[in-house]
């Protein structure tokens, strides 16, 4: 029970309208958010300004934010190191794994959402999916390495695609199922009464409504695969086969002198596609997640 | 009816099968390796039962890493949830620039942890790093702090970066929860004369509990397993002072470091069991909490 509050706070009308005006609220909110906004944007600023510095000025002492001029050549340099190929590798692995993940998650989510499974079974299946989230790549490094080596698939993309897809099944299924639950079943039932088969109603009624959610599930799988590092590090060997994330790390890891302007230029290249996607799809992403938040 | 049941199962089958084979088989292989003596080239020798596990516990660096993992997980998850709640509450309100604020705060999600850590490693550079420059020009410090060279600064810095990159996911889960809360409950409470804080304690918080649970459980799993940040920043150094279980596991396995995959496999199994126990206990606690409330 909520306590009764005896009197409404005694504020003058003008003050109230000021306190509640959208502009006033906005200023306060932005002030409260400013530390996190600054901390979030800080690494991007570091990344971009360093990527545009002339090599000779990167280790300048005292350090400066900007070099004497904008050195766009850093991007050309990393491109010449073969980063284009690494981008293509990332795109191939990411697209294939995402497609595969959706290919198995979509039917699973449809089944969980539309057929009468016992509560116990649904509970069990969701528990099982949670366990697959615990089995992170790094924990089973030894196991994966042995299996991949036995199958002679070291330095090939096949195991990466398979494993990435599998790690995304849980999240995609959760998200799709919650979303499917919000699509009224009556729509399909009405179609059955009109003589549609289950398959026909699926194609003509369910699928068009389910596609936007699938696109968002795909986006999340996409982000995971594009950014993954541990498995790529484990399975891929040659620089030509490396994914873009792995290649960026290889410019830093285990080296004594690091050409930071090149590393940052590469980081910008690897980051740009995802950031652009995020900026353009921000609204859909949040809506999709709100739907998919596992209930 | 029978056909119905068949298709219901048939549709689930591919995902079940794939998860079982692709994840299950390596786990079996892991179990197998952890109970055998293994050389650094992964050649499996004699059956040794628990010897690898015993070796692990006799290593003081392992025990230190175990304790540090608890601090790491607690620090990152605690900090993330603590900061994400107010952020989500604000982002759920309407104000000028709301979409921009949401985009900025979610942005780290779109960047790989590895690359984020690479950028921070450069920003934290003692001589030419831009963090020191920023702090100096703001007058906060006059020293050149060697952030990553000492455990006293590198571990807390890693935790801070861990929190920063975990916030987007946590905020999104909480935002999802907030947007699903029904407005009429608040209306009713307002009619009864409840004010902001009271409504928060008696309506928002209890109704958000399932979402906070999800955020905590998934974050604990992800953070406990998180490798890139600590590895890229310090590789567990200086002198193992930022080693957690995952970095220890990597070092144990890799021929470049200790080259003892048996130990790595044993640790993998131990970590899996730790996560399973955590999830079970948490599920139990969350359930009990629900029953008390009902």
PDB file of C-alpha atoms in Angstrom, chain A residues 5-285:
ATOM      1  CA  UNK A   5       0.652  12.148   1.315  1.00  0.00           C
ATOM      2  CA  UNK A   6      -1.149  14.848   3.169  1.00  0.00           C
ATOM      3  CA  UNK A   7      -0.595  17.902   1.084  1.00  0.00           C
ATOM      4  CA  UNK A   8       0.448  18.629  -2.432  1.00  0.00           C
ATOM      5  CA  UNK A   9       3.816  20.456  -2.380  1.00  0.00           C
ATOM      6  CA  UNK A  10       3.183  24.135  -2.098  1.00  0.00           C
ATOM      7  CA  UNK A  11       4.898  25.711  -5.069  1.00  0.00           C
ATOM      8  CA  UNK A  12       3.887  28.754  -6.964  1.00  0.00           C
ATOM      9  CA  UNK A  13       2.532  28.109 -10.388  1.00  0.00           C
ATOM     10  CA  UNK A  14       5.346  29.873 -12.203  1.00  0.00           C
ATOM     11  CA  UNK A  15       8.026  27.905 -10.439  1.00  0.00           C
ATOM     12  CA  UNK A  16       6.248  24.686 -11.229  1.00  0.00           C
ATOM     13  CA  UNK A  17       5.980  25.443 -14.898  1.00  0.00           C
ATOM     14  CA  UNK A  18       9.680  26.302 -15.003  1.00  0.00           C
ATOM     15  CA  UNK A  19      10.634  23.121 -13.135  1.00  0.00           C
ATOM     16  CA  UNK A  20       8.508  21.027 -15.415  1.00  0.00           C
ATOM     17  CA  UNK A  21       9.330  22.728 -18.683  1.00  0.00           C
ATOM     18  CA  UNK A  22      10.976  20.473 -21.163  1.00  0.00           C
ATOM     19  CA  UNK A  23      13.880  22.854 -21.683  1.00  0.00           C
ATOM     20  CA  UNK A  24      14.725  22.950 -17.984  1.00  0.00           C
ATOM     21  CA  UNK A  25      14.485  19.179 -17.717  1.00  0.00           C
ATOM     22  CA  UNK A  26      16.702  18.779 -20.757  1.00  0.00           C
ATOM     23  CA  UNK A  27      19.450  20.943 -19.289  1.00  0.00           C
ATOM     24  CA  UNK A  28      19.410  19.039 -16.002  1.00  0.00           C
ATOM     25  CA  UNK A  29      19.411  15.648 -17.734  1.00  0.00           C
ATOM     26  CA  UNK A  30      22.278  16.549 -20.019  1.00  0.00           C
ATOM     27  CA  UNK A  31      24.248  17.848 -17.035  1.00  0.00           C
ATOM     28  CA  UNK A  32      23.703  14.612 -15.151  1.00  0.00           C
ATOM     29  CA  UNK A  33      24.637  12.567 -18.210  1.00  0.00           C
ATOM     30  CA  UNK A  34      27.654  14.680 -19.120  1.00  0.00           C
ATOM     31  CA  UNK A  35      30.316  12.650 -17.243  1.00  0.00           C
ATOM     32  CA  UNK A  36      29.306   9.424 -18.956  1.00  0.00           C
ATOM     33  CA  UNK A  37      28.897  11.157 -22.316  1.00  0.00           C
ATOM     34  CA  UNK A  38      32.395  12.638 -22.058  1.00  0.00           C
ATOM     35  CA  UNK A  39      33.954   9.357 -20.950  1.00  0.00           C
ATOM     36  CA  UNK A  40      32.199   7.541 -23.798  1.00  0.00           C
ATOM     37  CA  UNK A  41      33.279   9.993 -26.462  1.00  0.00           C
ATOM     38  CA  UNK A  42      36.835  10.346 -25.142  1.00  0.00           C
ATOM     39  CA  UNK A  43      38.248   7.193 -26.778  1.00  0.00           C
ATOM     40  CA  UNK A  44      36.673   8.135 -30.128  1.00  0.00           C
ATOM     41  CA  UNK A  45      38.343  11.530 -29.936  1.00  0.00           C
ATOM     42  CA  UNK A  46      41.671   9.860 -29.141  1.00  0.00           C
ATOM     43  CA  UNK A  47      41.194   7.397 -31.980  1.00  0.00           C
ATOM     44  CA  UNK A  48      40.316   9.999 -34.607  1.00  0.00           C
ATOM     45  CA  UNK A  49      42.866  12.668 -33.708  1.00  0.00           C
ATOM     46  CA  UNK A  50      45.711  10.145 -33.482  1.00  0.00           C
ATOM     47  CA  UNK A  51      44.702   8.577 -36.800  1.00  0.00           C
ATOM     48  CA  UNK A  52      45.107  11.985 -38.413  1.00  0.00           C
ATOM     49  CA  UNK A  53      48.499  12.864 -36.889  1.00  0.00           C
ATOM     50  CA  UNK A  54      51.746  12.797 -38.836  1.00  0.00           C
ATOM     51  CA  UNK A  55      53.856   9.840 -37.681  1.00  0.00           C
ATOM     52  CA  UNK A  56      56.655  12.044 -36.390  1.00  0.00           C
ATOM     53  CA  UNK A  57      54.328  13.917 -34.028  1.00  0.00           C
ATOM     54  CA  UNK A  58      52.570  10.969 -32.405  1.00  0.00           C
ATOM     55  CA  UNK A  59      55.101  10.642 -29.586  1.00  0.00           C
ATOM     56  CA  UNK A  60      55.471  14.389 -29.217  1.00  0.00           C
ATOM     57  CA  UNK A  61      56.482  15.612 -25.808  1.00  0.00           C
ATOM     58  CA  UNK A  62      54.459  17.232 -24.294  1.00  0.00           C
ATOM     59  CA  UNK A  63      51.567  15.472 -26.053  1.00  0.00           C
ATOM     60  CA  UNK A  64      49.041  17.459 -28.064  1.00  0.00           C
ATOM     61  CA  UNK A  65      45.549  16.686 -29.279  1.00  0.00           C
ATOM     62  CA  UNK A  66      46.216  17.742 -32.859  1.00  0.00           C
ATOM     63  CA  UNK A  67      49.222  17.428 -35.127  1.00  0.00           C
ATOM     64  CA  UNK A  68      50.589  20.253 -37.270  1.00  0.00           C
ATOM     65  CA  UNK A  69      48.375  19.113 -40.138  1.00  0.00           C
ATOM     66  CA  UNK A  70      45.802  16.425 -40.912  1.00  0.00           C
ATOM     67  CA  UNK A  71      47.637  13.362 -42.209  1.00  0.00           C
ATOM     68  CA  UNK A  72      45.085  11.446 -44.259  1.00  0.00           C
ATOM     69  CA  UNK A  73      47.881   9.287 -45.622  1.00  0.00           C
ATOM     70  CA  UNK A  74      47.698   7.064 -42.512  1.00  0.00           C
ATOM     71  CA  UNK A  75      44.521   5.531 -43.882  1.00  0.00           C
ATOM     72  CA  UNK A  76      46.154   4.861 -47.230  1.00  0.00           C
ATOM     73  CA  UNK A  77      49.073   3.246 -45.433  1.00  0.00           C
ATOM     74  CA  UNK A  78      46.981   0.755 -43.464  1.00  0.00           C
ATOM     75  CA  UNK A  79      44.943   0.056 -46.565  1.00  0.00           C
ATOM     76  CA  UNK A  80      48.171  -0.879 -48.342  1.00  0.00           C
ATOM     77  CA  UNK A  81      48.993  -3.259 -45.482  1.00  0.00           C
ATOM     78  CA  UNK A  82      46.118  -5.373 -46.767  1.00  0.00           C
ATOM     79  CA  UNK A  83      43.316  -4.217 -44.486  1.00  0.00           C
ATOM     80  CA  UNK A  84      40.888  -4.351 -47.383  1.00  0.00           C
ATOM     81  CA  UNK A  85      41.273  -8.124 -47.428  1.00  0.00           C
ATOM     82  CA  UNK A  86      40.759  -8.231 -43.648  1.00  0.00           C
ATOM     83  CA  UNK A  87      37.563  -6.227 -44.037  1.00  0.00           C
ATOM     84  CA  UNK A  88      36.329  -8.710 -46.648  1.00  0.00           C
ATOM     85  CA  UNK A  89      37.175 -11.605 -44.305  1.00  0.00           C
ATOM     86  CA  UNK A  90      35.205  -9.978 -41.515  1.00  0.00           C
ATOM     87  CA  UNK A  91      32.264  -9.330 -43.801  1.00  0.00           C
ATOM     88  CA  UNK A  92      32.192 -12.924 -45.076  1.00  0.00           C
ATOM     89  CA  UNK A  93      32.469 -14.514 -41.627  1.00  0.00           C
ATOM     90  CA  UNK A  94      29.932 -12.113 -40.142  1.00  0.00           C
ATOM     91  CA  UNK A  95      27.332 -12.446 -42.878  1.00  0.00           C
ATOM     92  CA  UNK A  96      27.598 -16.231 -43.076  1.00  0.00           C
ATOM     93  CA  UNK A  97      27.429 -16.700 -39.288  1.00  0.00           C
ATOM     94  CA  UNK A  98      24.509 -14.307 -38.935  1.00  0.00           C
ATOM     95  CA  UNK A  99      22.598 -16.048 -41.692  1.00  0.00           C
ATOM     96  CA  UNK A 100      23.219 -19.440 -40.113  1.00  0.00           C
ATOM     97  CA  UNK A 101      22.252 -18.203 -36.642  1.00  0.00           C
ATOM     98  CA  UNK A 102      18.933 -16.864 -37.904  1.00  0.00           C
ATOM     99  CA  UNK A 103      18.322 -19.954 -39.973  1.00  0.00           C
ATOM    100  CA  UNK A 104      18.159 -22.105 -36.835  1.00  0.00           C
ATOM    101  CA  UNK A 105      16.908 -19.500 -34.319  1.00  0.00           C
ATOM    102  CA  UNK A 106      13.916 -18.401 -36.327  1.00  0.00           C
ATOM    103  CA  UNK A 107      12.197 -21.817 -36.424  1.00  0.00           C
ATOM    104  CA  UNK A 108      13.114 -22.423 -32.781  1.00  0.00           C
ATOM    105  CA  UNK A 109      11.575 -19.124 -31.712  1.00  0.00           C
ATOM    106  CA  UNK A 110       8.518 -19.786 -33.873  1.00  0.00           C
ATOM    107  CA  UNK A 111       8.070 -23.181 -32.294  1.00  0.00           C
ATOM    108  CA  UNK A 112       8.436 -21.839 -28.746  1.00  0.00           C
ATOM    109  CA  UNK A 113       6.029 -19.033 -29.446  1.00  0.00           C
ATOM    110  CA  UNK A 114       3.334 -20.791 -31.488  1.00  0.00           C
ATOM    111  CA  UNK A 115       3.147 -24.436 -30.455  1.00  0.00           C
ATOM    112  CA  UNK A 116       1.953 -25.766 -27.136  1.00  0.00           C
ATOM    113  CA  UNK A 117       5.074 -26.987 -25.428  1.00  0.00           C
ATOM    114  CA  UNK A 118       4.734 -27.920 -21.803  1.00  0.00           C
ATOM    115  CA  UNK A 119       5.880 -25.180 -19.442  1.00  0.00           C
ATOM    116  CA  UNK A 120       8.541 -27.491 -18.175  1.00  0.00           C
ATOM    117  CA  UNK A 121       9.954 -28.035 -21.619  1.00  0.00           C
ATOM    118  CA  UNK A 122      10.002 -24.324 -22.467  1.00  0.00           C
ATOM    119  CA  UNK A 123      11.701 -23.648 -19.144  1.00  0.00           C
ATOM    120  CA  UNK A 124      14.238 -26.347 -19.822  1.00  0.00           C
ATOM    121  CA  UNK A 125      14.979 -25.057 -23.292  1.00  0.00           C
ATOM    122  CA  UNK A 126      15.526 -21.503 -22.056  1.00  0.00           C
ATOM    123  CA  UNK A 127      17.794 -22.816 -19.305  1.00  0.00           C
ATOM    124  CA  UNK A 128      19.728 -24.709 -21.920  1.00  0.00           C
ATOM    125  CA  UNK A 129      20.165 -21.526 -23.948  1.00  0.00           C
ATOM    126  CA  UNK A 130      21.461 -19.720 -20.858  1.00  0.00           C
ATOM    127  CA  UNK A 131      24.040 -22.445 -20.351  1.00  0.00           C
ATOM    128  CA  UNK A 132      25.249 -21.966 -23.927  1.00  0.00           C
ATOM    129  CA  UNK A 133      25.913 -18.355 -22.964  1.00  0.00           C
ATOM    130  CA  UNK A 134      28.171 -19.512 -20.139  1.00  0.00           C
ATOM    131  CA  UNK A 135      30.320 -21.578 -22.438  1.00  0.00           C
ATOM    132  CA  UNK A 136      32.346 -18.633 -23.633  1.00  0.00           C
ATOM    133  CA  UNK A 137      35.018 -19.119 -26.303  1.00  0.00           C
ATOM    134  CA  UNK A 138      37.886 -18.436 -23.930  1.00  0.00           C
ATOM    135  CA  UNK A 139      36.758 -21.055 -21.408  1.00  0.00           C
ATOM    136  CA  UNK A 140      36.688 -23.835 -23.969  1.00  0.00           C
ATOM    137  CA  UNK A 141      39.790 -22.680 -25.828  1.00  0.00           C
ATOM    138  CA  UNK A 142      41.510 -26.015 -25.338  1.00  0.00           C
ATOM    139  CA  UNK A 143      38.494 -28.021 -26.465  1.00  0.00           C
ATOM    140  CA  UNK A 144      37.853 -25.901 -29.538  1.00  0.00           C
ATOM    141  CA  UNK A 145      41.498 -25.894 -30.519  1.00  0.00           C
ATOM    142  CA  UNK A 146      41.694 -29.687 -30.304  1.00  0.00           C
ATOM    143  CA  UNK A 147      38.538 -30.216 -32.338  1.00  0.00           C
ATOM    144  CA  UNK A 148      39.536 -27.689 -34.975  1.00  0.00           C
ATOM    145  CA  UNK A 149      43.056 -29.115 -35.210  1.00  0.00           C
ATOM    146  CA  UNK A 150      41.747 -32.667 -35.509  1.00  0.00           C
ATOM    147  CA  UNK A 151      39.451 -31.641 -38.345  1.00  0.00           C
ATOM    148  CA  UNK A 152      42.412 -29.846 -39.978  1.00  0.00           C
ATOM    149  CA  UNK A 153      40.461 -26.609 -40.077  1.00  0.00           C
ATOM    150  CA  UNK A 154      43.118 -24.328 -38.581  1.00  0.00           C
ATOM    151  CA  UNK A 155      43.294 -21.011 -40.468  1.00  0.00           C
ATOM    152  CA  UNK A 156      39.961 -21.631 -42.185  1.00  0.00           C
ATOM    153  CA  UNK A 157      36.756 -19.667 -41.777  1.00  0.00           C
ATOM    154  CA  UNK A 158      34.411 -22.652 -41.455  1.00  0.00           C
ATOM    155  CA  UNK A 159      34.865 -23.310 -37.721  1.00  0.00           C
ATOM    156  CA  UNK A 160      34.592 -19.596 -36.965  1.00  0.00           C
ATOM    157  CA  UNK A 161      31.307 -19.302 -38.832  1.00  0.00           C
ATOM    158  CA  UNK A 162      29.874 -22.373 -37.120  1.00  0.00           C
ATOM    159  CA  UNK A 163      30.918 -21.319 -33.631  1.00  0.00           C
ATOM    160  CA  UNK A 164      29.878 -17.674 -34.007  1.00  0.00           C
ATOM    161  CA  UNK A 165      26.479 -18.774 -35.255  1.00  0.00           C
ATOM    162  CA  UNK A 166      26.083 -21.124 -32.300  1.00  0.00           C
ATOM    163  CA  UNK A 167      26.984 -18.458 -29.756  1.00  0.00           C
ATOM    164  CA  UNK A 168      24.280 -16.257 -31.229  1.00  0.00           C
ATOM    165  CA  UNK A 169      21.480 -18.821 -31.135  1.00  0.00           C
ATOM    166  CA  UNK A 170      20.555 -18.049 -27.542  1.00  0.00           C
ATOM    167  CA  UNK A 171      20.243 -14.312 -27.907  1.00  0.00           C
ATOM    168  CA  UNK A 172      18.447 -14.498 -31.264  1.00  0.00           C
ATOM    169  CA  UNK A 173      15.986 -17.098 -30.019  1.00  0.00           C
ATOM    170  CA  UNK A 174      15.172 -15.164 -26.833  1.00  0.00           C
ATOM    171  CA  UNK A 175      14.674 -11.969 -28.727  1.00  0.00           C
ATOM    172  CA  UNK A 176      12.654 -13.445 -31.569  1.00  0.00           C
ATOM    173  CA  UNK A 177      10.438 -15.443 -29.245  1.00  0.00           C
ATOM    174  CA  UNK A 178       9.546 -12.422 -27.111  1.00  0.00           C
ATOM    175  CA  UNK A 179       8.794 -10.504 -30.267  1.00  0.00           C
ATOM    176  CA  UNK A 180       6.741 -13.303 -31.832  1.00  0.00           C
ATOM    177  CA  UNK A 181       4.681 -13.455 -28.657  1.00  0.00           C
ATOM    178  CA  UNK A 182       3.536  -9.901 -29.355  1.00  0.00           C
ATOM    179  CA  UNK A 183       2.186 -10.850 -32.808  1.00  0.00           C
ATOM    180  CA  UNK A 184      -1.435 -11.865 -32.172  1.00  0.00           C
ATOM    181  CA  UNK A 185      -2.075 -15.520 -32.966  1.00  0.00           C
ATOM    182  CA  UNK A 186      -5.659 -14.699 -33.975  1.00  0.00           C
ATOM    183  CA  UNK A 187      -4.378 -13.311 -37.247  1.00  0.00           C
ATOM    184  CA  UNK A 188      -3.151 -16.720 -38.292  1.00  0.00           C
ATOM    185  CA  UNK A 189      -6.113 -18.574 -36.816  1.00  0.00           C
ATOM    186  CA  UNK A 190      -8.465 -16.434 -38.871  1.00  0.00           C
ATOM    187  CA  UNK A 191      -6.543 -17.434 -41.967  1.00  0.00           C
ATOM    188  CA  UNK A 192      -6.857 -21.125 -41.072  1.00  0.00           C
ATOM    189  CA  UNK A 193     -10.601 -20.778 -40.807  1.00  0.00           C
ATOM    190  CA  UNK A 194     -10.548 -19.277 -44.273  1.00  0.00           C
ATOM    191  CA  UNK A 195      -8.854 -22.450 -45.457  1.00  0.00           C
ATOM    192  CA  UNK A 196      -5.192 -21.485 -45.359  1.00  0.00           C
ATOM    193  CA  UNK A 197      -2.728 -24.173 -44.383  1.00  0.00           C
ATOM    194  CA  UNK A 198      -0.360 -23.510 -41.499  1.00  0.00           C
ATOM    195  CA  UNK A 199       2.434 -22.987 -43.992  1.00  0.00           C
ATOM    196  CA  UNK A 200       0.449 -20.543 -46.106  1.00  0.00           C
ATOM    197  CA  UNK A 201      -0.562 -18.460 -43.118  1.00  0.00           C
ATOM    198  CA  UNK A 202       3.040 -18.478 -41.984  1.00  0.00           C
ATOM    199  CA  UNK A 203       4.277 -17.150 -45.325  1.00  0.00           C
ATOM    200  CA  UNK A 204       1.553 -14.585 -45.930  1.00  0.00           C
ATOM    201  CA  UNK A 205       0.732 -13.360 -42.446  1.00  0.00           C
ATOM    202  CA  UNK A 206       3.369 -14.230 -39.892  1.00  0.00           C
ATOM    203  CA  UNK A 207       6.543 -13.728 -41.920  1.00  0.00           C
ATOM    204  CA  UNK A 208       5.949 -10.110 -43.002  1.00  0.00           C
ATOM    205  CA  UNK A 209       5.250  -9.155 -39.378  1.00  0.00           C
ATOM    206  CA  UNK A 210       8.286 -11.048 -38.116  1.00  0.00           C
ATOM    207  CA  UNK A 211      10.818  -9.642 -40.537  1.00  0.00           C
ATOM    208  CA  UNK A 212      11.616  -6.375 -38.714  1.00  0.00           C
ATOM    209  CA  UNK A 213      12.432  -8.265 -35.523  1.00  0.00           C
ATOM    210  CA  UNK A 214      14.575 -10.663 -37.488  1.00  0.00           C
ATOM    211  CA  UNK A 215      16.512  -7.749 -38.913  1.00  0.00           C
ATOM    212  CA  UNK A 216      17.298  -6.561 -35.397  1.00  0.00           C
ATOM    213  CA  UNK A 217      18.309 -10.008 -34.216  1.00  0.00           C
ATOM    214  CA  UNK A 218      20.550 -10.151 -37.264  1.00  0.00           C
ATOM    215  CA  UNK A 219      22.088  -6.817 -36.355  1.00  0.00           C
ATOM    216  CA  UNK A 220      23.079  -8.080 -32.920  1.00  0.00           C
ATOM    217  CA  UNK A 221      24.572 -11.214 -34.290  1.00  0.00           C
ATOM    218  CA  UNK A 222      26.372  -8.994 -36.784  1.00  0.00           C
ATOM    219  CA  UNK A 223      27.898  -6.833 -34.059  1.00  0.00           C
ATOM    220  CA  UNK A 224      29.034  -9.882 -32.091  1.00  0.00           C
ATOM    221  CA  UNK A 225      30.707 -11.546 -35.070  1.00  0.00           C
ATOM    222  CA  UNK A 226      32.294  -8.383 -36.398  1.00  0.00           C
ATOM    223  CA  UNK A 227      33.875  -7.615 -33.037  1.00  0.00           C
ATOM    224  CA  UNK A 228      34.810 -11.082 -31.823  1.00  0.00           C
ATOM    225  CA  UNK A 229      38.462 -11.568 -31.156  1.00  0.00           C
ATOM    226  CA  UNK A 230      39.321 -14.560 -28.979  1.00  0.00           C
ATOM    227  CA  UNK A 231      38.214 -17.259 -31.413  1.00  0.00           C
ATOM    228  CA  UNK A 232      39.658 -15.531 -34.435  1.00  0.00           C
ATOM    229  CA  UNK A 233      42.909 -15.232 -32.516  1.00  0.00           C
ATOM    230  CA  UNK A 234      42.781 -18.962 -31.779  1.00  0.00           C
ATOM    231  CA  UNK A 235      41.759 -20.343 -35.162  1.00  0.00           C
ATOM    232  CA  UNK A 236      43.144 -17.991 -37.788  1.00  0.00           C
ATOM    233  CA  UNK A 237      46.881 -17.890 -38.362  1.00  0.00           C
ATOM    234  CA  UNK A 238      47.966 -15.869 -41.389  1.00  0.00           C
ATOM    235  CA  UNK A 239      47.558 -12.070 -41.642  1.00  0.00           C
ATOM    236  CA  UNK A 240      45.720 -12.531 -44.954  1.00  0.00           C
ATOM    237  CA  UNK A 241      43.073 -14.614 -43.221  1.00  0.00           C
ATOM    238  CA  UNK A 242      42.769 -12.426 -40.135  1.00  0.00           C
ATOM    239  CA  UNK A 243      39.549 -10.590 -39.382  1.00  0.00           C
ATOM    240  CA  UNK A 244      39.789  -6.847 -39.055  1.00  0.00           C
ATOM    241  CA  UNK A 245      39.561  -6.827 -35.244  1.00  0.00           C
ATOM    242  CA  UNK A 246      42.276  -9.415 -34.955  1.00  0.00           C
ATOM    243  CA  UNK A 247      44.485  -7.539 -37.410  1.00  0.00           C
ATOM    244  CA  UNK A 248      44.189  -4.331 -35.401  1.00  0.00           C
ATOM    245  CA  UNK A 249      45.252  -6.181 -32.272  1.00  0.00           C
ATOM    246  CA  UNK A 250      48.190  -7.769 -34.075  1.00  0.00           C
ATOM    247  CA  UNK A 251      49.555  -4.266 -34.731  1.00  0.00           C
ATOM    248  CA  UNK A 252      49.782  -3.761 -30.959  1.00  0.00           C
ATOM    249  CA  UNK A 253      50.138  -7.127 -29.233  1.00  0.00           C
ATOM    250  CA  UNK A 254      53.641  -8.285 -28.387  1.00  0.00           C
ATOM    251  CA  UNK A 255      55.395  -5.413 -30.159  1.00  0.00           C
ATOM    252  CA  UNK A 256      57.908  -3.046 -28.643  1.00  0.00           C
ATOM    253  CA  UNK A 257      57.407  -0.112 -30.961  1.00  0.00           C
ATOM    254  CA  UNK A 258      53.863   0.549 -32.006  1.00  0.00           C
ATOM    255  CA  UNK A 259      52.966   2.903 -34.846  1.00  0.00           C
ATOM    256  CA  UNK A 260      49.973   4.312 -33.061  1.00  0.00           C
ATOM    257  CA  UNK A 261      48.848   6.545 -35.913  1.00  0.00           C
ATOM    258  CA  UNK A 262      48.465   3.442 -38.093  1.00  0.00           C
ATOM    259  CA  UNK A 263      46.790   1.447 -35.355  1.00  0.00           C
ATOM    260  CA  UNK A 264      44.258   4.208 -34.781  1.00  0.00           C
ATOM    261  CA  UNK A 265      43.626   4.616 -38.508  1.00  0.00           C
ATOM    262  CA  UNK A 266      42.956   0.884 -38.690  1.00  0.00           C
ATOM    263  CA  UNK A 267      40.717   1.101 -35.631  1.00  0.00           C
ATOM    264  CA  UNK A 268      38.685   3.849 -37.297  1.00  0.00           C
ATOM    265  CA  UNK A 269      38.281   1.698 -40.404  1.00  0.00           C
ATOM    266  CA  UNK A 270      37.174  -1.310 -38.358  1.00  0.00           C
ATOM    267  CA  UNK A 271      34.767   0.733 -36.270  1.00  0.00           C
ATOM    268  CA  UNK A 272      33.170   2.965 -38.861  1.00  0.00           C
ATOM    269  CA  UNK A 273      30.767   0.444 -40.459  1.00  0.00           C
ATOM    270  CA  UNK A 274      29.267  -0.564 -37.111  1.00  0.00           C
ATOM    271  CA  UNK A 275      29.015   2.962 -35.735  1.00  0.00           C
ATOM    272  CA  UNK A 276      27.262   4.165 -38.872  1.00  0.00           C
ATOM    273  CA  UNK A 277      24.834   1.280 -38.656  1.00  0.00           C
ATOM    274  CA  UNK A 278      24.166   2.107 -35.014  1.00  0.00           C
ATOM    275  CA  UNK A 279      23.584   5.782 -35.655  1.00  0.00           C
ATOM    276  CA  UNK A 280      21.137   5.102 -38.474  1.00  0.00           C
ATOM    277  CA  UNK A 281      19.286   2.250 -36.807  1.00  0.00           C
ATOM    278  CA  UNK A 282      19.328   3.602 -33.242  1.00  0.00           C
ATOM    279  CA  UNK A 283      15.561   3.878 -32.952  1.00  0.00           C
ATOM    280  CA  UNK A 284      14.868   0.397 -34.297  1.00  0.00           C
ATOM    281  CA  UNK A 285      17.579  -1.120 -32.123  1.00  0.00           C
TER     282      UNK A 285
END
